[in-house]
PDB file of C-alpha atoms in Angstrom:
ATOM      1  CA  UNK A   2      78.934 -64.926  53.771  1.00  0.00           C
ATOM      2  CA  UNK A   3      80.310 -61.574  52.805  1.00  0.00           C
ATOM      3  CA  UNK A   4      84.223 -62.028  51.983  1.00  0.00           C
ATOM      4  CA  UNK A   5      87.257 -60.689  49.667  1.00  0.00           C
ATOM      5  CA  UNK A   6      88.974 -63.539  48.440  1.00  0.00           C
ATOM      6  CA  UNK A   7      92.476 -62.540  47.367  1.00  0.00           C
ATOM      7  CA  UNK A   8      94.684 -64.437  44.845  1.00  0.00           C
ATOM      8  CA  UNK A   9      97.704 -66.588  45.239  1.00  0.00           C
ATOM      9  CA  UNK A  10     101.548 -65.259  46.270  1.00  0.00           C
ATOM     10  CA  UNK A  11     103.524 -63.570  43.561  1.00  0.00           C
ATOM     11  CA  UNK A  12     107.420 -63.957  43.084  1.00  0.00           C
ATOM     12  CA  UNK A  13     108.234 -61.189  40.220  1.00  0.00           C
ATOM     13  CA  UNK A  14     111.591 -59.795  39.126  1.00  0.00           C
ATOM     14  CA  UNK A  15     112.624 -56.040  39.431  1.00  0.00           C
ATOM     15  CA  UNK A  16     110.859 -53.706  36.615  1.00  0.00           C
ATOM     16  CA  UNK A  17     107.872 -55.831  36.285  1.00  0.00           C
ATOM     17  CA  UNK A  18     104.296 -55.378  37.142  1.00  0.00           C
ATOM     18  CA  UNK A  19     102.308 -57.406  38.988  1.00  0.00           C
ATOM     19  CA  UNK A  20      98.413 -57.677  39.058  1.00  0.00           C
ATOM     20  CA  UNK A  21      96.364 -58.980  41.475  1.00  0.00           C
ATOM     21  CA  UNK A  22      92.915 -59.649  42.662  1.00  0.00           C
ATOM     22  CA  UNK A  23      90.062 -59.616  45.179  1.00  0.00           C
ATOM     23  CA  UNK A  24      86.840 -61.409  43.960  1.00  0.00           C
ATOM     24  CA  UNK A  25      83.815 -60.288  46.261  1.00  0.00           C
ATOM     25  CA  UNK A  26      81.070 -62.544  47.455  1.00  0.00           C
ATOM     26  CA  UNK A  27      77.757 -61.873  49.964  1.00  0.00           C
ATOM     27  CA  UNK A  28      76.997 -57.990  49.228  1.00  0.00           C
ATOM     28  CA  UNK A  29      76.358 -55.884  46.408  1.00  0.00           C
ATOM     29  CA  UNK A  30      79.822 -55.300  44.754  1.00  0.00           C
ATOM     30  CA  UNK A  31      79.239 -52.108  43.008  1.00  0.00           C
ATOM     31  CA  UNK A  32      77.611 -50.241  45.969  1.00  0.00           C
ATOM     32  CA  UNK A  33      80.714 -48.999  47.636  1.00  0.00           C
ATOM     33  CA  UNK A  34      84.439 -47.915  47.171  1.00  0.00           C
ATOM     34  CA  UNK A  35      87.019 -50.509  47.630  1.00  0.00           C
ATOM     35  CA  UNK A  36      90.694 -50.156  48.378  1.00  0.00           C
ATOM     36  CA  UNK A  37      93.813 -51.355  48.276  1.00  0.00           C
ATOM     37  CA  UNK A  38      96.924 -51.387  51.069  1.00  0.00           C
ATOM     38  CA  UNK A  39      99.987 -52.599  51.546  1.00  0.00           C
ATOM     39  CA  UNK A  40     102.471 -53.283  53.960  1.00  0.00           C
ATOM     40  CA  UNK A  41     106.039 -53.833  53.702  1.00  0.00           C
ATOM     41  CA  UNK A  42     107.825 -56.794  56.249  1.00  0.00           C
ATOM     42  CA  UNK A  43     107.892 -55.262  59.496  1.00  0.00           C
ATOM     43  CA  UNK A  44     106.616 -51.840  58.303  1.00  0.00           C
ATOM     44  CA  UNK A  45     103.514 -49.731  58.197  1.00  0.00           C
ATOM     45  CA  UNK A  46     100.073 -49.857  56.600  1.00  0.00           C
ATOM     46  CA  UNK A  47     100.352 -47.763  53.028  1.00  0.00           C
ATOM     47  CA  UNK A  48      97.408 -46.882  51.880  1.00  0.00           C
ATOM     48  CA  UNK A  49      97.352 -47.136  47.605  1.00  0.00           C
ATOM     49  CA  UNK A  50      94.089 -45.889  46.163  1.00  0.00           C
ATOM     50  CA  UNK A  51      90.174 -46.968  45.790  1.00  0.00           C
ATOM     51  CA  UNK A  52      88.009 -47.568  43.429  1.00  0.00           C
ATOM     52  CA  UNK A  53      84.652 -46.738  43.504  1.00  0.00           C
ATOM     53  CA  UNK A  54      82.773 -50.139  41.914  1.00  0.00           C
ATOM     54  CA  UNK A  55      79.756 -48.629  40.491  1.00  0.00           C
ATOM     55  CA  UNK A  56      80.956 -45.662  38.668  1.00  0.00           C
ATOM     56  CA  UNK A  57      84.433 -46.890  37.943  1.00  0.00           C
ATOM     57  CA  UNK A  58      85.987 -43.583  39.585  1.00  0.00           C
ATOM     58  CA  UNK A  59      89.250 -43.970  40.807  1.00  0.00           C
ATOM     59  CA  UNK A  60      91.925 -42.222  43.238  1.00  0.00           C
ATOM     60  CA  UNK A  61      95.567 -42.972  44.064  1.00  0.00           C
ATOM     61  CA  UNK A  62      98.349 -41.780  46.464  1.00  0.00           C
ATOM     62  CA  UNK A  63     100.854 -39.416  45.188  1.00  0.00           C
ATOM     63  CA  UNK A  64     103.479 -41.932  46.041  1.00  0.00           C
ATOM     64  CA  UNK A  65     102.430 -44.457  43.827  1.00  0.00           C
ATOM     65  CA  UNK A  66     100.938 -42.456  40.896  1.00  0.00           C
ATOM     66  CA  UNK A  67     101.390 -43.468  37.496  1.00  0.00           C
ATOM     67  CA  UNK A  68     102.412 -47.207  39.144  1.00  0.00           C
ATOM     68  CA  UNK A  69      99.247 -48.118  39.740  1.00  0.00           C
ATOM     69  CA  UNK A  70      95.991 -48.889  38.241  1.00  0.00           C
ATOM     70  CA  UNK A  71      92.573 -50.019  39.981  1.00  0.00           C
ATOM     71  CA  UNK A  72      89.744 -51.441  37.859  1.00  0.00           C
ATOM     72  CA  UNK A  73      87.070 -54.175  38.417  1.00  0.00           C
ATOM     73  CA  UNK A  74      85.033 -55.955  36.593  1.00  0.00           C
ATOM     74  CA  UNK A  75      81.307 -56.001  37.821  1.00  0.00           C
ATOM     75  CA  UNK A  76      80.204 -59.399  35.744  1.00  0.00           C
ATOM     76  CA  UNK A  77      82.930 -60.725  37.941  1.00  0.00           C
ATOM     77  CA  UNK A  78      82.300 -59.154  41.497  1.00  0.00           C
ATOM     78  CA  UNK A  79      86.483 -58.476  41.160  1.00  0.00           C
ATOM     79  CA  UNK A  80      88.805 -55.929  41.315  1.00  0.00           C
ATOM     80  CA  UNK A  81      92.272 -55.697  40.409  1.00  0.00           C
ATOM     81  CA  UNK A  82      95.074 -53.703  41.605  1.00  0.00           C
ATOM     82  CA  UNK A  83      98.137 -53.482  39.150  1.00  0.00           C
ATOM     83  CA  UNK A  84     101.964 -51.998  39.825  1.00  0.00           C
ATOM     84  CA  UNK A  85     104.220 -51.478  37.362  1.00  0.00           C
ATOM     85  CA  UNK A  86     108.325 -50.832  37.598  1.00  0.00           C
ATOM     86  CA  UNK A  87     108.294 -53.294  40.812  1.00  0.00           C
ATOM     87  CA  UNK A  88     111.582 -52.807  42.588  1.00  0.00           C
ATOM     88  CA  UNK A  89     112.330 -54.814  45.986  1.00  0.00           C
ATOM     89  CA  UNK A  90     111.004 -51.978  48.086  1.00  0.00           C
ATOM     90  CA  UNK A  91     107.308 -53.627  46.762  1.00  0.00           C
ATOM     91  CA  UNK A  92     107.856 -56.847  48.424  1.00  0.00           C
ATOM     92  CA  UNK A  93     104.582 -56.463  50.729  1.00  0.00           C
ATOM     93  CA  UNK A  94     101.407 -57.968  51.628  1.00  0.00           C
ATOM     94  CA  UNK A  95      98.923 -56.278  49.381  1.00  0.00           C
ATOM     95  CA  UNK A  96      95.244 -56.402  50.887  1.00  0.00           C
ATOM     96  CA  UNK A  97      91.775 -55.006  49.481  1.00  0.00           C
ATOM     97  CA  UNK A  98      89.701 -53.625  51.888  1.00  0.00           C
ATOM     98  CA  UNK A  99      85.543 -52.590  51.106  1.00  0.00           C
ATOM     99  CA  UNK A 100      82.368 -51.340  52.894  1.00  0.00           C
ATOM    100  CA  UNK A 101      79.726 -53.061  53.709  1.00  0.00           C
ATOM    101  CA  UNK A 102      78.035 -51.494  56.695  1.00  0.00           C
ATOM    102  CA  UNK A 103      79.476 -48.656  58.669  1.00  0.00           C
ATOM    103  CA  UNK A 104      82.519 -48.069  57.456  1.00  0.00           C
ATOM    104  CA  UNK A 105      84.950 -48.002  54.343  1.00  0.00           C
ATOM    105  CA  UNK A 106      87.343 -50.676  55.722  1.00  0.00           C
ATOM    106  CA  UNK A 107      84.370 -53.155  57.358  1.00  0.00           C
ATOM    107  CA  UNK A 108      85.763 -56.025  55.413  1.00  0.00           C
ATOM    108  CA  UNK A 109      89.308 -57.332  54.353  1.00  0.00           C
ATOM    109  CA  UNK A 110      90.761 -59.718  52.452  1.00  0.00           C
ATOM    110  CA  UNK A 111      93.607 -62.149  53.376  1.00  0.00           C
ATOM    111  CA  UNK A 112      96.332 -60.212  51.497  1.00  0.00           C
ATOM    112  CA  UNK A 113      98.657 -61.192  48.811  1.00  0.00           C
ATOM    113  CA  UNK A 114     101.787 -61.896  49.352  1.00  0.00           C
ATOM    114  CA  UNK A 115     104.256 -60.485  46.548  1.00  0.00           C
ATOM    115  CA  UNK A 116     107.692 -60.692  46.187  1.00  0.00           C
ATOM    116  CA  UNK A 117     110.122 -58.978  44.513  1.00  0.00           C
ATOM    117  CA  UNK A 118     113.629 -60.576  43.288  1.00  0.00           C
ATOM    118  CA  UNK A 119     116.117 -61.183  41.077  1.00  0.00           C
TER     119      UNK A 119
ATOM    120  CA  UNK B 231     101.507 -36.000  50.832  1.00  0.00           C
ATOM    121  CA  UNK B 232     100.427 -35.264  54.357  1.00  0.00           C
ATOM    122  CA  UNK B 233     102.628 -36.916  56.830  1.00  0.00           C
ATOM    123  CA  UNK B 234     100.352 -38.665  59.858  1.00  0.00           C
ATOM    124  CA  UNK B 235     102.272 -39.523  63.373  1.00  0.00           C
ATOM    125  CA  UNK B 236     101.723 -41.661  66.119  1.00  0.00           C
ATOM    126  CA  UNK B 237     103.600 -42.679  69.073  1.00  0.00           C
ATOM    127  CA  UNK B 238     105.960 -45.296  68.221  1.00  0.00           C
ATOM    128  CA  UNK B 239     105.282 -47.313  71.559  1.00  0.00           C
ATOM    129  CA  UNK B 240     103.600 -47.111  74.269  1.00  0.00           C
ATOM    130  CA  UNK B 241     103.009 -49.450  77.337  1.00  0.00           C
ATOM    131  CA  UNK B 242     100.180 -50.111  79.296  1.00  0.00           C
ATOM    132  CA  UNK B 243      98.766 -52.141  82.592  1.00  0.00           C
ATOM    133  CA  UNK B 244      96.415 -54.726  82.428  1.00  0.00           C
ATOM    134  CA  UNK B 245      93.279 -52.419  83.788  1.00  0.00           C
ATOM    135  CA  UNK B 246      94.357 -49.594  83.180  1.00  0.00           C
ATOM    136  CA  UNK B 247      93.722 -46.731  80.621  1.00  0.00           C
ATOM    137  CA  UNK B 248      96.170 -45.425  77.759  1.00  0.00           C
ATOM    138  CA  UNK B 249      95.613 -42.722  75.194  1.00  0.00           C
ATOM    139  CA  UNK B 250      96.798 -42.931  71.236  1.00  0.00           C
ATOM    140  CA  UNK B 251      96.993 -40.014  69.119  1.00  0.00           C
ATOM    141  CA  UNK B 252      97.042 -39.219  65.746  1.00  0.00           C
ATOM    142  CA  UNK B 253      98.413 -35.860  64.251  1.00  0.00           C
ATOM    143  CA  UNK B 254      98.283 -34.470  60.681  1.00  0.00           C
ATOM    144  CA  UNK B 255     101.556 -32.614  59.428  1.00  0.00           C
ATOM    145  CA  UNK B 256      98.672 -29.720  57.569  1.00  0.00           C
ATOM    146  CA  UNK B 257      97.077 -28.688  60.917  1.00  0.00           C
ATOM    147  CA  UNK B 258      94.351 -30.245  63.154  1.00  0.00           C
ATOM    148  CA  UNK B 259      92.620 -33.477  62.760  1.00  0.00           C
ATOM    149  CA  UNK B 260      89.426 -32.785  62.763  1.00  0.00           C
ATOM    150  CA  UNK B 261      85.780 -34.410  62.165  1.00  0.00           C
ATOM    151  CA  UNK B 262      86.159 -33.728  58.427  1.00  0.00           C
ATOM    152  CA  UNK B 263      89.303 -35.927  58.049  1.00  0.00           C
ATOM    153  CA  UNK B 264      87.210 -38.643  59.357  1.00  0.00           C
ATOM    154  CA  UNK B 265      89.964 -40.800  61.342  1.00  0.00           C
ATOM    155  CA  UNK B 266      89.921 -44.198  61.490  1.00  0.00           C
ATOM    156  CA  UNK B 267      91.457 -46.581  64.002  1.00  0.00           C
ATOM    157  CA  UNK B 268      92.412 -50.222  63.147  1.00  0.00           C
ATOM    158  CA  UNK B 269      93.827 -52.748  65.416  1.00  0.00           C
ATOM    159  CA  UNK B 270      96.902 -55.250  63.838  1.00  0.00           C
ATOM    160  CA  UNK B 271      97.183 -58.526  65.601  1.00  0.00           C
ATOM    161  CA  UNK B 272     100.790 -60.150  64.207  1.00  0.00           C
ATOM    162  CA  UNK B 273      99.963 -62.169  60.827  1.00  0.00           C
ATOM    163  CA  UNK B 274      96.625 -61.128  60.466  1.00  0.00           C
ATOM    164  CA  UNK B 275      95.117 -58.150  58.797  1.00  0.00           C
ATOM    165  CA  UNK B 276      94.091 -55.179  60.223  1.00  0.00           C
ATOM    166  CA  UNK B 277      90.556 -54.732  61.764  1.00  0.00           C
ATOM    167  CA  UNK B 278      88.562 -51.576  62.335  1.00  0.00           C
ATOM    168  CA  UNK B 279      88.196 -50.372  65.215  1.00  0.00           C
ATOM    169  CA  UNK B 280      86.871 -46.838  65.386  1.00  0.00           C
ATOM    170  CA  UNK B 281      85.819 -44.891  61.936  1.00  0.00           C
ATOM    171  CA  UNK B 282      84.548 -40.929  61.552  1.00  0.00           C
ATOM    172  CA  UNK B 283      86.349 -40.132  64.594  1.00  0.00           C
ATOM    173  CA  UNK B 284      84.482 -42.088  67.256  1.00  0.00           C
ATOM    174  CA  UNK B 285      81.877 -44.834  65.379  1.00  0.00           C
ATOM    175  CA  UNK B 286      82.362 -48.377  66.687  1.00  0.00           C
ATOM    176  CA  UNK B 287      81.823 -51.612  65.149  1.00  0.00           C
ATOM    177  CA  UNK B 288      79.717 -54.053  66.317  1.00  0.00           C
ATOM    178  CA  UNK B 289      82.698 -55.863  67.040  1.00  0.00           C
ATOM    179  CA  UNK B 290      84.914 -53.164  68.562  1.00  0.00           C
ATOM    180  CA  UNK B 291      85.008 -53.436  72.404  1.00  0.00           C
ATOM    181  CA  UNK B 292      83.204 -51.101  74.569  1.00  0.00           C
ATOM    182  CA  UNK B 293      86.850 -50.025  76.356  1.00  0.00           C
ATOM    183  CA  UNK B 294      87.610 -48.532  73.139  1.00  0.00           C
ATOM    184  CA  UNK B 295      86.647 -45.390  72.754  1.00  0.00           C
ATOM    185  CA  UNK B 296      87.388 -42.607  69.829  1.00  0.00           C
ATOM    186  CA  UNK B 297      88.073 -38.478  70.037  1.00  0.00           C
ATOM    187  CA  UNK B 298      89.611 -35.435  68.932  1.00  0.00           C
ATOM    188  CA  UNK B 299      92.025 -34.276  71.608  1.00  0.00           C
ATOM    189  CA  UNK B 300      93.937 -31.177  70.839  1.00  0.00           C
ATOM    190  CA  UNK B 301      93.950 -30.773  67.540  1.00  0.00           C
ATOM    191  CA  UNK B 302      94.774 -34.932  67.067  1.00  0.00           C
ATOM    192  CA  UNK B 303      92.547 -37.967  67.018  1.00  0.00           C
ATOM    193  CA  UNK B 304      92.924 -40.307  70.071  1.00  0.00           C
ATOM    194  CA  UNK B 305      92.160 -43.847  70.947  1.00  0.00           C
ATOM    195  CA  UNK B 306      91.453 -44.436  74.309  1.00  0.00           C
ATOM    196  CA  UNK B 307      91.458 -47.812  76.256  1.00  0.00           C
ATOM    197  CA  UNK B 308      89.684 -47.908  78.947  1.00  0.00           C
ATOM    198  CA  UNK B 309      90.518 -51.233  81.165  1.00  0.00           C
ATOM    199  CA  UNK B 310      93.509 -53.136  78.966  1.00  0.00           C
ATOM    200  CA  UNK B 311      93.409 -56.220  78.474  1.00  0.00           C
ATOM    201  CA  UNK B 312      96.177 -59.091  77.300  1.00  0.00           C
ATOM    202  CA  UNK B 313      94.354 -59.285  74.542  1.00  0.00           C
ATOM    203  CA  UNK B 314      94.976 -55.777  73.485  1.00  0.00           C
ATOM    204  CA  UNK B 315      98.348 -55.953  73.071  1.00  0.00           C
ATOM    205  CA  UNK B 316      98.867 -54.991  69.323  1.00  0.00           C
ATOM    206  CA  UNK B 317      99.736 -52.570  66.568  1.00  0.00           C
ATOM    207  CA  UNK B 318      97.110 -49.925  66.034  1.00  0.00           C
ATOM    208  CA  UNK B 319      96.652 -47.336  63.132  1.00  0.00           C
ATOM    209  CA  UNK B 320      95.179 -44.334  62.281  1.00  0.00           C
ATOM    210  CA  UNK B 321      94.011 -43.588  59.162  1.00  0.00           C
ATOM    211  CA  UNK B 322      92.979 -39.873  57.853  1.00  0.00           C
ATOM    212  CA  UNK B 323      91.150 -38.663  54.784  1.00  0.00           C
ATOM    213  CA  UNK B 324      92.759 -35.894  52.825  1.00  0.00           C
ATOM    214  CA  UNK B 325      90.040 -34.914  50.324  1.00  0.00           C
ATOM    215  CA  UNK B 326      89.378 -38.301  49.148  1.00  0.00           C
ATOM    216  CA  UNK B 327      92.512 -39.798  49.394  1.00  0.00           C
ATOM    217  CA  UNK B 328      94.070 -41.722  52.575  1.00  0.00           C
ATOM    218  CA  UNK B 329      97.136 -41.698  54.556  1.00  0.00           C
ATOM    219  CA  UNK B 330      97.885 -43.963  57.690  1.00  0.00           C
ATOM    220  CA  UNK B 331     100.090 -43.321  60.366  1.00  0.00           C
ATOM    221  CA  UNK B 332     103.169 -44.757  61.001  1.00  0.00           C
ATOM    222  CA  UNK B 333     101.665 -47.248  63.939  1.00  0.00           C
ATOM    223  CA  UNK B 334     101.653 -47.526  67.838  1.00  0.00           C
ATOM    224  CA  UNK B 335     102.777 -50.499  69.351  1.00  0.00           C
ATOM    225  CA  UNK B 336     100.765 -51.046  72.287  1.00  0.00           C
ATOM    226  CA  UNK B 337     102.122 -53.257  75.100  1.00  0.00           C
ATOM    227  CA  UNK B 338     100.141 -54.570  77.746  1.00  0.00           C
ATOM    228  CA  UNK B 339     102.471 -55.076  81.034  1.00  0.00           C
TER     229      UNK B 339
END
């Protein structure tokens, strides 16, 4: 079954970082780009960067550069998304997203919930 | 950053059609900003609908359809149903990187 399995809710305080997860399962891991979104309660989709799995290339949004980091590790069929200097304006549902067909976005995960407070 | 608009809201009748467009603050959308179209039911994650301007899915209904439409990409629905009552999003590709609209909420009444 091809899936992106997400790990558990975060609860961080205000200038940490947070890293999280997606562990990939039922397709070749390192064939495509995966990427990561976010969305804030009650707000849009935010799109945060990709990284392509096989050749460990990487590209981010201007609004988030230098706070976050995308690697993977292929032994693992993972990725991970870090974000540094969390403020509450990060409290979101972060989700990865991959291709496995058609398009870029064919598969999601469940999201992580993270939560920033003091 | 390229800003990407939508239509906050629009509402539709069960049956009948609706149009959704997408704009791109650096000119016209075209085929080479691939859009994308994904469909947000509450507490769930998005799904795609349409990608490279007018693909479908295997799971995206046949009433959806996907275009460029005066220098914007446009999701049509052809036939709403209940069922398509939603938030949708575009997505465009800016020379490798991504930026999604700001969302249409669809109504179906």
């Amino acid at each position: 079954q091809v899936q992106l399995v997400q790990s558990g809710a975060e609860v961080k305080k205000p200038g940490a970082s947070v890293k999280l997860s997606c562990k990939a399962s039922g397709y070749t891991f390192t064939k495509y780009f995966l990427h990561w979104v976010r969305q804030a309660p009650g707000q849009r989709l935010e799109w945060l960067g990709w990284i392509h799995v096989g050749n460990d290339n990487t590209q981010y949004s201007q609004n988030f550069q230098g706070r976050v980091t995308i690697t993977r590790d292929t032994s693992a069929s993972t990725a991970y998304m870090e974000l540094s200097s969390l403020s509450s304006e990060d409290t979101a549902v972060y989700y990865c997203a991959t291709k496995t067909g058609g398009s870029d976005f064919d598969i999601w995960g469940k999201g992580t919930v993270v939560t920033v407070s003091s | 950053q390229a800003v990407v608009t939508q239509e906050p809201s629009l509402t539709v009748s069960p049956g009948g059609t609706v149009t959704l467009t997408c704009g791109s603050s650096t000119g016209a959308v075209t085929s080479g900003h691939y859009p994308y179209w994904f469909q947000q039911q509450p507490g769930q994650a998005p799904r795609t609908l349409i990608y490279d301007t007018s693909d479908k899915h295997s799971w995206t209904p046949a009433r959806f359809s996907g275009s460029l439409l005066g220098g914007k990409a446009a999701l049509t629905l052809s036939g709403a149903q209940p069922e398509d009552e939603a938030d949708y999003y575009c997505l465009i590709y800016y020379s490798g990187a991504r930026v999604f609209g700001g969302g249409t909420k669809l109504t179906v009444l």
